[in-house]
Amino acid sequence: MIAGKLIGVGTGPGDPELLTMKAVIRIVAAEVIAYPTLADRDSFARSIVEQHIPTGAREIRVEVPMSVEREPAQLAYDTGAAEISAVLSAGTDVVFLCEGDPLFYGSFMYLLDRLCPDFDVEVVPGITSFTAATASLALPLVSRNDILAVIPGPIDSEQLKTRISSSDATIIMKVGRHLPKIRDAIDALGLLEHATYVERASLSAERTMPLSEAPESAPYFSMILVTKGSDPWLKNR
Ligand SMILES: C[S@@+](CC[C@H](N)C(=O)[O-])C[C@H]1O[C@@H](n2cnc3c(N)ncnc32)[C@H](O)[C@@H]1O
């Protein structure tokens, strides 16, 4: 029997209109759809594509706990990979949904890592959250020879300052409860007026504002953009 294929599908940042045609084509053809989710919660990735999921498709929830310790999450990926492996071995493809792009801080990579030695894999890229954020703001991100850094909010203050000061533009992901620390670091660099906060980009609940006006506590789906406006040819920025 020919084994099934693992298909990682990026679902984009939240607005269902930001799905790619290929993502929709793979989802409507799926017999089995898997996705990461928290226990007792709806999956964000699934909610984005819900209208395209075929009636009767089998769904595999990979329940990944959100904890600082990584072992519980890795065990959840082991369990999910075993369930998906059984389906693939029986000759059926599995579409694994991943919010944004699957290989940009995406949980799909943990399934890919476990299953790619044994099964064919296809990855359908998705529109990533930071391009949705810059689009919402109509904010030029980098031009000419600008250097862009993408950094996670949980890193310590000194690392934040080092990375931000050595780049022309910075995207800070996974802001959440780290917002006050990140804001202090940006303020200490004298860059507060160049920093923008974006929450739930592309969704109807989207909020954007100068970082100086952002709430103390940010949701998980939020980021901060620092653009220094160093290109002299962009005169109105
Ligand atoms: C595990 S990463 C997933 C990134 C995703 N694969 C992508 O391509 O954007 C989760 C982080 O992405 C960012 N994020 C994802 N979707 C977002 C959105 N719609 N608005 C703002 N930030 C978002 C947040 O910083 C969040 O903490």
mmCIF file of C-alpha atoms and ligand atoms in Angstrom, residues 13 99-101 104-106 128-129 173-174 198 200-201 220-223, ligand 1:
data_model
loop_
_atom_site.group_PDB
_atom_site.id
_atom_site.type_symbol
_atom_site.label_atom_id
_atom_site.label_comp_id
_atom_site.label_asym_id
_atom_site.label_seq_id
_atom_site.Cartn_x
_atom_site.Cartn_y
_atom_site.Cartn_z
ATOM 1 C CA PRO A 13 -2.989 35.315 10.323
ATOM 2 C CA GLU A 99 -1.830 29.483 11.889
ATOM 3 C CA GLY A 100 0.236 31.931 9.815
ATOM 4 C CA ASP A 101 3.075 30.149 8.061
ATOM 5 C CA PHE A 104 7.669 30.366 10.996
ATOM 6 C CA TYR A 105 7.439 29.651 14.745
ATOM 7 C CA GLY A 106 4.793 27.100 13.710
ATOM 8 C CA THR A 128 2.572 35.241 8.255
ATOM 9 C CA SER A 129 1.322 37.437 11.082
ATOM 10 C CA MET A 173 6.694 38.153 18.559
ATOM 11 C CA LYS A 174 5.064 36.426 21.545
ATOM 12 C CA VAL A 198 -0.538 45.258 16.979
ATOM 13 C CA ARG A 200 -5.033 40.190 16.491
ATOM 14 C CA ALA A 201 -3.868 41.471 13.092
ATOM 15 C CA TYR A 220 -1.013 36.004 23.088
ATOM 16 C CA PHE A 221 -1.793 37.126 19.529
ATOM 17 C CA SER A 222 0.081 40.396 19.663
ATOM 18 C CA MET A 223 3.374 41.798 18.428
HETATM 19 C C1 LIG B 1 3.745 30.451 17.782
HETATM 20 S S1 LIG B 1 3.831 31.982 16.936
HETATM 21 C C2 LIG B 1 3.065 31.548 15.422
HETATM 22 C C3 LIG B 1 3.498 32.427 14.272
HETATM 23 C C4 LIG B 1 2.786 32.050 12.973
HETATM 24 N N1 LIG B 1 3.190 30.761 12.487
HETATM 25 C C5 LIG B 1 3.023 33.091 11.884
HETATM 26 O O1 LIG B 1 3.429 32.768 10.775
HETATM 27 O O2 LIG B 1 2.772 34.277 12.159
HETATM 28 C C6 LIG B 1 2.596 32.895 17.755
HETATM 29 C C7 LIG B 1 2.909 34.387 17.766
HETATM 30 O O3 LIG B 1 2.641 34.920 16.480
HETATM 31 C C8 LIG B 1 2.138 36.229 16.606
HETATM 32 N N2 LIG B 1 0.819 36.274 15.955
HETATM 33 C C9 LIG B 1 0.221 35.271 15.304
HETATM 34 N N3 LIG B 1 -0.937 35.675 14.752
HETATM 35 C C10 LIG B 1 -1.069 36.983 15.064
HETATM 36 C C11 LIG B 1 -2.029 37.978 14.753
HETATM 37 N N4 LIG B 1 -3.117 37.695 14.001
HETATM 38 N N5 LIG B 1 -1.842 39.225 15.234
HETATM 39 C C12 LIG B 1 -0.740 39.522 15.968
HETATM 40 N N6 LIG B 1 0.205 38.619 16.289
HETATM 41 C C13 LIG B 1 0.047 37.373 15.830
HETATM 42 C C14 LIG B 1 2.059 36.567 18.086
HETATM 43 O O4 LIG B 1 3.233 37.276 18.419
HETATM 44 C C15 LIG B 1 2.027 35.184 18.703
HETATM 45 O O5 LIG B 1 2.513 35.206 20.024
#
